C-alpha atoms as a printed R data frame, in Angstrom:
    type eleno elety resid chain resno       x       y       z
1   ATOM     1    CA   UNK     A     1  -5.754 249.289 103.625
2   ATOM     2    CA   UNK     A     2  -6.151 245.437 103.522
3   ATOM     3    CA   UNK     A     3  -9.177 244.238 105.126
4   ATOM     4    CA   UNK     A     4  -8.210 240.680 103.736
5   ATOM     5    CA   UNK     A     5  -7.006 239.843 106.742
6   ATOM     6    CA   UNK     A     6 -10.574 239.082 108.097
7   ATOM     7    CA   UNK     A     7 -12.815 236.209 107.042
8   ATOM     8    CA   UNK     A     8 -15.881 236.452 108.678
9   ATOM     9    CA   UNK     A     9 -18.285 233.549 110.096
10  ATOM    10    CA   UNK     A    10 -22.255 233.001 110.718
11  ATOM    11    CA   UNK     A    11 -21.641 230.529 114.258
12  ATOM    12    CA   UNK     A    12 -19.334 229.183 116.621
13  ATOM    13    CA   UNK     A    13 -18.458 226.071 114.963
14  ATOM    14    CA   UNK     A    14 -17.404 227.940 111.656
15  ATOM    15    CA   UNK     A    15 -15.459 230.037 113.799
16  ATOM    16    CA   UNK     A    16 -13.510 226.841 115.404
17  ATOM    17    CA   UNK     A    17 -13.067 225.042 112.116
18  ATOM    18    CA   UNK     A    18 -12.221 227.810 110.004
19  ATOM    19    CA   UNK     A    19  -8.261 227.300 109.073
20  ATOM    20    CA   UNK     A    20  -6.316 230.493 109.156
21  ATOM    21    CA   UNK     A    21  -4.421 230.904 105.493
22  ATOM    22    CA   UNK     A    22  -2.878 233.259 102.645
23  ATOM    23    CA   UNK     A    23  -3.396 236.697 104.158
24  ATOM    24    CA   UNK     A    24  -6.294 236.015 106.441
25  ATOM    25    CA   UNK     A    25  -5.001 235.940 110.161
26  ATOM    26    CA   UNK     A    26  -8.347 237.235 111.510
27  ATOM    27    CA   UNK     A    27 -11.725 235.353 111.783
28  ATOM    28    CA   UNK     A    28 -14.675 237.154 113.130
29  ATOM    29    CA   UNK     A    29 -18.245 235.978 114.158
30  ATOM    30    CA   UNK     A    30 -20.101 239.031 113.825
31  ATOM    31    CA   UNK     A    31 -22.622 239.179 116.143
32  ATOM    32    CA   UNK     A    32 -25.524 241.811 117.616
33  ATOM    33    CA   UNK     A    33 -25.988 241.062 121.101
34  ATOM    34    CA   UNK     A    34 -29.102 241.169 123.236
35  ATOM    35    CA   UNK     A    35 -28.609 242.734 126.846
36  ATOM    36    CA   UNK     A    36 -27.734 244.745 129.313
37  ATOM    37    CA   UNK     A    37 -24.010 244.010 129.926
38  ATOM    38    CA   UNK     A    38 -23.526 247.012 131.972
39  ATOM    39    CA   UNK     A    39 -25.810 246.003 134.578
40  ATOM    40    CA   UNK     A    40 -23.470 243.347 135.341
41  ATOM    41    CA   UNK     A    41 -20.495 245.616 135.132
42  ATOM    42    CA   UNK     A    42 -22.112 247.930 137.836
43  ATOM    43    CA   UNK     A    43 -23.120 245.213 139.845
44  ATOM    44    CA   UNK     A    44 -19.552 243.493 140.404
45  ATOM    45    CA   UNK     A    45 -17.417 244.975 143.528
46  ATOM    46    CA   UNK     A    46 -14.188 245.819 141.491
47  ATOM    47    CA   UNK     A    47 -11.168 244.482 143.495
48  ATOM    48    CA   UNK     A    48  -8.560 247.021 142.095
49  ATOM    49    CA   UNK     A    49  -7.864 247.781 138.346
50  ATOM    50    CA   UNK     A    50  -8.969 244.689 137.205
51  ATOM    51    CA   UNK     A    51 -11.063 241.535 138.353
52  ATOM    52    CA   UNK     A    52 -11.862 237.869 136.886
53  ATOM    53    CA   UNK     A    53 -15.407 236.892 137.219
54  ATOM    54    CA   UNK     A    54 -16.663 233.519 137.738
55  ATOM    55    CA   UNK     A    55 -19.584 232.060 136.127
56  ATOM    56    CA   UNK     A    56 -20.957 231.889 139.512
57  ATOM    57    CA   UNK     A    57 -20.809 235.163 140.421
58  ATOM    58    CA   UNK     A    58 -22.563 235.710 137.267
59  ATOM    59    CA   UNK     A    59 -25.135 233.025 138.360
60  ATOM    60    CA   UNK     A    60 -25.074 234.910 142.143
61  ATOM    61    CA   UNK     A    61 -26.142 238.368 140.597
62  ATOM    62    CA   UNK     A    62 -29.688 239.526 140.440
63  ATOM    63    CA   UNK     A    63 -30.374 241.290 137.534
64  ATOM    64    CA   UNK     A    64 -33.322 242.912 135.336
65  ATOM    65    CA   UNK     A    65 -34.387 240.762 132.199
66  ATOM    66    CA   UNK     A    66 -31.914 242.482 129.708
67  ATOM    67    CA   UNK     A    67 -29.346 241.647 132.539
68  ATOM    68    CA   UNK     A    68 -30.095 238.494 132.539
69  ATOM    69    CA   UNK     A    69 -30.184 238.214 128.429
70  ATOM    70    CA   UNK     A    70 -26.363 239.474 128.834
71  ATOM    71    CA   UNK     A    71 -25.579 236.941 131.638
72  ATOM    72    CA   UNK     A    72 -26.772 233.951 129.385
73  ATOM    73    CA   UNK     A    73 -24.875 235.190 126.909
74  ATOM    74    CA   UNK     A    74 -21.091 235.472 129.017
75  ATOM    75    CA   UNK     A    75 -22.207 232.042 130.255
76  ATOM    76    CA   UNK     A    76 -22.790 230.680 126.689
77  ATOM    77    CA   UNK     A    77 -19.685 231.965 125.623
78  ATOM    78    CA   UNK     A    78 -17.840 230.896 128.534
79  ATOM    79    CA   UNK     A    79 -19.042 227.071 128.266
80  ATOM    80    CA   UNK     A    80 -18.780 227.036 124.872
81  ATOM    81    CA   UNK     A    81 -15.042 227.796 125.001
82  ATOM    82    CA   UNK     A    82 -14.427 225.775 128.069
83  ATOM    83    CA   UNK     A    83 -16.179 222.801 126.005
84  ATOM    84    CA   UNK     A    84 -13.854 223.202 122.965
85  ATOM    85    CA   UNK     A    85 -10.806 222.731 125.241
86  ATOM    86    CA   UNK     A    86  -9.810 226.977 125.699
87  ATOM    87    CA   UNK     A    87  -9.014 228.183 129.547
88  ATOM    88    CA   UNK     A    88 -11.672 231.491 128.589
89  ATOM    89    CA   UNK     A    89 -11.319 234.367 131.487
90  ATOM    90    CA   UNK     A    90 -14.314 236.854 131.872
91  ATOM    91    CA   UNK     A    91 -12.344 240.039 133.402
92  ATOM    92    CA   UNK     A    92 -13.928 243.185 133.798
93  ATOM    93    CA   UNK     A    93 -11.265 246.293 133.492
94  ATOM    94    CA   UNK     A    94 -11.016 249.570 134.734
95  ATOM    95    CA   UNK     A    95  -7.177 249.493 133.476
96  ATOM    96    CA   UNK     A    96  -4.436 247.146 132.307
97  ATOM    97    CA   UNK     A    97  -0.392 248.096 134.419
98  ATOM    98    CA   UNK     A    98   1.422 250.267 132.499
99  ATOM    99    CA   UNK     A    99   5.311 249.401 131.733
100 ATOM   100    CA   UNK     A   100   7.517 252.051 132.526
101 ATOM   101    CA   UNK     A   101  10.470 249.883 133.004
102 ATOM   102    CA   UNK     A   102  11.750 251.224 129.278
103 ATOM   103    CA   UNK     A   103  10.120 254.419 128.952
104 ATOM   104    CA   UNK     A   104  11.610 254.129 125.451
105 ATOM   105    CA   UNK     A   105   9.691 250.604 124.430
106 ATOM   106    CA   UNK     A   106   6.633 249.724 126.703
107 ATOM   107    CA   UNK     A   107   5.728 246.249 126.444
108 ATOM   108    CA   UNK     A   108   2.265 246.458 127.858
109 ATOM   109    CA   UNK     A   109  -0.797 245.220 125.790
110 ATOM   110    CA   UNK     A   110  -1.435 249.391 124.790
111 ATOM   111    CA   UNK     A   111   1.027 248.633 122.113
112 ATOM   112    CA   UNK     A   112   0.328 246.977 119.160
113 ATOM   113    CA   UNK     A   113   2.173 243.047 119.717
114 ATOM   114    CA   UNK     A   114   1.773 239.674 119.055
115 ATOM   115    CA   UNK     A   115   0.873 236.908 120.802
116 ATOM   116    CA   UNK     A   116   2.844 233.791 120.602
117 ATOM   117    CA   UNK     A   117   3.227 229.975 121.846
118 ATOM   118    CA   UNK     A   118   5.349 227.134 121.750
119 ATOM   119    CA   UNK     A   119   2.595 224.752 120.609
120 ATOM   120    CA   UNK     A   120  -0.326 225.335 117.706
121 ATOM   121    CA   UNK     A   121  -2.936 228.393 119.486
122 ATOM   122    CA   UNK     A   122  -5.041 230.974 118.686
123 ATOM   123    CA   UNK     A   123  -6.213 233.917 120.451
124 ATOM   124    CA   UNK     A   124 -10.110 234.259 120.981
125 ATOM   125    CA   UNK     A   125 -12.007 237.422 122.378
126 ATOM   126    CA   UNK     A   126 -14.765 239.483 122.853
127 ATOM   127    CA   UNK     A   127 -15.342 242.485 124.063
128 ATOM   128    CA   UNK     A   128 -19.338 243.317 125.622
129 ATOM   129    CA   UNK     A   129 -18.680 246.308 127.198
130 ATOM   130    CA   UNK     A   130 -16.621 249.688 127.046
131 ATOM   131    CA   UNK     A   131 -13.969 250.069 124.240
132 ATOM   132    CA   UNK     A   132 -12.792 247.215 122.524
133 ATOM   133    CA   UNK     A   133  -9.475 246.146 120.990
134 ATOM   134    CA   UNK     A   134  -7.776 247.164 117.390
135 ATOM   135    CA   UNK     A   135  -6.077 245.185 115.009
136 ATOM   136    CA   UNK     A   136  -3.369 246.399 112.459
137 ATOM   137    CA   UNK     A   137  -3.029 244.745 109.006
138 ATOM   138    CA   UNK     A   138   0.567 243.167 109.104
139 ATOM   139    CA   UNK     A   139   1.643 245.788 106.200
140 ATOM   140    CA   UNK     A   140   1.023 248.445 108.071
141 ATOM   141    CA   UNK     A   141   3.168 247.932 110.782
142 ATOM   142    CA   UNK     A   142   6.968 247.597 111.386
143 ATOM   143    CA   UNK     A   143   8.525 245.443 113.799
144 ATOM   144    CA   UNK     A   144  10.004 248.007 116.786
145 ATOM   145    CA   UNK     A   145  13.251 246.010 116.540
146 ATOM   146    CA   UNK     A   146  14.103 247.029 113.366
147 ATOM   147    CA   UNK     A   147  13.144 251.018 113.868
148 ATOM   148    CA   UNK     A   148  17.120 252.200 113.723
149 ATOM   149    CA   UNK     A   149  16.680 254.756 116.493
150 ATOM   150    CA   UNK     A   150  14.747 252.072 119.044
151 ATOM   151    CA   UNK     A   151  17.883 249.170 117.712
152 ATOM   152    CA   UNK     A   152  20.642 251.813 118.654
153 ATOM   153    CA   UNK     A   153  18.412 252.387 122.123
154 ATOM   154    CA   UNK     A   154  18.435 248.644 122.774
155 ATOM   155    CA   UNK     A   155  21.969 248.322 121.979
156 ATOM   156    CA   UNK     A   156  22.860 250.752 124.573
157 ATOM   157    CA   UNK     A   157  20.958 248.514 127.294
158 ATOM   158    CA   UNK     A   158  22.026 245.313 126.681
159 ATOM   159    CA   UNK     A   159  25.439 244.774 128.248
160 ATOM   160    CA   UNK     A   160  25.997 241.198 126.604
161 ATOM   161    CA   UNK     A   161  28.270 239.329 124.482
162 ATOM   162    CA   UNK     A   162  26.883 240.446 120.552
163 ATOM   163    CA   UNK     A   163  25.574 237.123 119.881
164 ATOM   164    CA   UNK     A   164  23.437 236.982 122.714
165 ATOM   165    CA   UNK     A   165  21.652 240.292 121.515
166 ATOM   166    CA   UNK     A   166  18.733 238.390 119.601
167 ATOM   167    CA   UNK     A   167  18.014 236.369 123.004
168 ATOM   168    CA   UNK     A   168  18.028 239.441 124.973
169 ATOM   169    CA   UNK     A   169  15.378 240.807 122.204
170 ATOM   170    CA   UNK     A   170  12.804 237.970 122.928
171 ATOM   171    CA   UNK     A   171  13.719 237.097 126.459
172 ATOM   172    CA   UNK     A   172  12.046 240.898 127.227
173 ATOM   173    CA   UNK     A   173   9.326 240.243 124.866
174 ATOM   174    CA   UNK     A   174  10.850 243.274 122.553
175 ATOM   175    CA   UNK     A   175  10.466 241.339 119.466
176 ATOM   176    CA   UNK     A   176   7.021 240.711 119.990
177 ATOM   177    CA   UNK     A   177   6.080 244.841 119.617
178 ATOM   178    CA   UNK     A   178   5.305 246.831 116.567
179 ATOM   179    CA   UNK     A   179   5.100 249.933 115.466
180 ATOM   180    CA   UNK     A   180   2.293 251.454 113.421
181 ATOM   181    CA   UNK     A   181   3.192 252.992 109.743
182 ATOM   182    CA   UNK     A   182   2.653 256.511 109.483
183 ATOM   183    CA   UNK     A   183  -0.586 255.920 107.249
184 ATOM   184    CA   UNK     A   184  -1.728 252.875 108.831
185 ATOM   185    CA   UNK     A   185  -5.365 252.450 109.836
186 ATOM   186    CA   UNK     A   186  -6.006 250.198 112.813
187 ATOM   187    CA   UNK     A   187  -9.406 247.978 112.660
188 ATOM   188    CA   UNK     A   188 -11.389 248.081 115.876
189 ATOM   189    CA   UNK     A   189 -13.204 244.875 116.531
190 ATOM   190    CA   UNK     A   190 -16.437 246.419 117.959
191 ATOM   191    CA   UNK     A   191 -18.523 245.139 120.776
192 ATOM   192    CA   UNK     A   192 -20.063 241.447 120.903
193 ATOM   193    CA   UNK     A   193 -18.108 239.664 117.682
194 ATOM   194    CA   UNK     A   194 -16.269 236.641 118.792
195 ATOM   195    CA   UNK     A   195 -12.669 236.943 117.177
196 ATOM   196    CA   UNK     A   196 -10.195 234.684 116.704
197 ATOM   197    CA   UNK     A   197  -6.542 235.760 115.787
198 ATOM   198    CA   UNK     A   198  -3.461 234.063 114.610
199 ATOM   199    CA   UNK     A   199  -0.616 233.879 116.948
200 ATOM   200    CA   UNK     A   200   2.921 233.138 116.654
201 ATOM   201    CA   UNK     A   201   3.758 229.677 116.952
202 ATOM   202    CA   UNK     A   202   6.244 226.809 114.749
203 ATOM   203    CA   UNK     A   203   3.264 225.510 113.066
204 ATOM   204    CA   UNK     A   204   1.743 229.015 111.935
205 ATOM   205    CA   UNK     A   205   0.950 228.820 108.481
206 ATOM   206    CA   UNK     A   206   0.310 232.806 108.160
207 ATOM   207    CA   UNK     A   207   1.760 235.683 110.096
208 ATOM   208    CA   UNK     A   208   0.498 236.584 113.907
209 ATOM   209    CA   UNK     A   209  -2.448 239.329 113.792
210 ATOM   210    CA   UNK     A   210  -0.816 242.417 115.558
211 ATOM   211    CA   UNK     A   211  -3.567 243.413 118.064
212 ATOM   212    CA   UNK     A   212  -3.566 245.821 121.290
213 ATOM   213    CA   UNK     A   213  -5.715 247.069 123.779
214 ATOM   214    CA   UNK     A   214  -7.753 250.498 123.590
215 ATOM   215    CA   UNK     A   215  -7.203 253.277 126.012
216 ATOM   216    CA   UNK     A   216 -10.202 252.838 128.749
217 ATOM   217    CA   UNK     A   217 -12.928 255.157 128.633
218 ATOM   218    CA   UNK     A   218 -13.157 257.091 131.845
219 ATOM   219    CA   UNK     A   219 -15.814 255.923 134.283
220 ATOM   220    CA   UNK     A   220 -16.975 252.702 131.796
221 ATOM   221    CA   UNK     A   221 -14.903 249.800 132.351
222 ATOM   222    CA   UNK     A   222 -14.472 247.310 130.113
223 ATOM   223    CA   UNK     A   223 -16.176 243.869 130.098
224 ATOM   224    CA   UNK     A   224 -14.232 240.925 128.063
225 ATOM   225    CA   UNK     A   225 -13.513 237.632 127.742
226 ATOM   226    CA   UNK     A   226  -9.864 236.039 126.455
227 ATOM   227    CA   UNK     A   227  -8.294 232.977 126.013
C-alpha cells in the first residue's frame, strides 16, 4: 500500500504553498477540531437530499458554546478559502443522486473518479460531520475504460464512427472512473483535516488523486465543505 501519496502540513498556508510532485498527489492538514458540528447539522431545515449553507445562516443560528466553537470554525474555513481566491461550498448531505442511466458504469461521485479542469486546480475538502471521503493510491486502481468486459459494454452503446469512440469516452465523463484492484486499500480522510488533491489538468505535474464519496450513514448526514 503506498501512503506516499500524502504529504502532510501543520497550517493553512503550508497547505496552499505546498507544490504537488513525484508520487505525492495528496496534501493533508491534519487537524483535531473543537465543537459541536452536529448541532448545526440538526439545526438546518434540510431542503431535500442536499442543501448549501450560507455563512449567514451559520451567523443566523443560535447555538450552545461547542456550537458555536464549530460555527467559527466553518466560517474560518470558509473565509479563508474565499480569501485565497477558491468558490468553497458548505453543503450538508443526507445523499448525493444516484446514476442509473448505465447501470453497467455509474458516474456518480460513489465511484472512485477524478476530478479534472481545463486550467491549473486543485480540489480542497473537509469533511466535519458524518462519514467522510476515501482516496485510492493511483496503483491500486485501474482505469474502467480499459476493464475488457466494461470496453466491449461501451462499444455496444456507442453508435459512432470508430474514431469518435475516445470523444464519446470523455464527453460522458467515462474516462474519468476507476476501478479498485482486487487488493487495494482505500484511505479515508477522517473528519476535520483540510485536504487538498491533485486534479487532472494540462499543467499537472503528477497524476489526479482518485477520490469518491462514502455511502451516508443512516440518520447522520454529512457536513462538508468543497471547492
Amino acid at each position: 500500500m503506498s501512503k506516499n501519496q500524502i504529504y502532510k502540513v501543520d497550517n493553512f498556508n503550508d497547505l496552499l504553498s505546498t507544490k504537488f510532485k513525484g508520487d505525492i498527489n495528496a496534501i493533508c492538514w491534519n487537524r483535531n477540531l473543537k465543537g459541536d458540528f452536529s448541532e448545526i447539522v440538526n439545526k438546518i431545515m434540510l431542503d431535500g437530499n442536499m442543501s448549501e449553507i450560507f455563512p449567514q445562516q451559520l451567523l443566523d443560528l443560535h447555538l450552545t458554546e461547542q456550537g458555536q466553537l464549530a460555527r467559527e470554525i466553518l466560517l474560518n474555513d470558509f473565509k479563508a478559502l474565499k480569501e485565497h481566491g477558491k468558490i468553497p461550498t458548505l453543503n450538508i448531505i443526507k445523499y448525493y443522486e444516484r446514476d442509473d442511466a448505465f447501470p453497467f458504469f455509474p458516474t456518480d461521485v460513489y465511484s472512485f473518479h477524478v476530478d479534472r479542469s481545463p486550467i491549473p486546480a486543485d480540489t480542497f475538502l473537509c469533511t466535519y460531520h458524518g462519514a467522510s471521503s476515501d482516496i485510492l493510491p493511483n496503483d491500486q486502481g485501474i482505469q474502467k475504460i480499459l476493464v475488457p468486459e466494461i470496453r466491449s459494454k461501451l462499444k455496444k452503446l456507442y453508435d459512432g464512427p470508430e474514431d469518435g469512440f475516445e470523444s464519446f469516452l470523455s464527453d460522458y465523463f467515462f474516462d474519468l472512473h476507476y476501478q479498485a484492484k482486487p487488493e487495494a486499500q482505500p484511505i479515508n480522510l477522517g473528519i476535520g483535516h483540510l485536504w487538498k488533491l491533485a486534479i487532472d489538468h494540462p499543467e499537472s505535474e503528477v497524476l489526479p488523486c482518485l477520490h469518491r464519496a462514502p455511502k451516508e450513514k443512516t440518520g447522520e448526514p454529512r457536513l462538508m465543505i468543497i471547492c
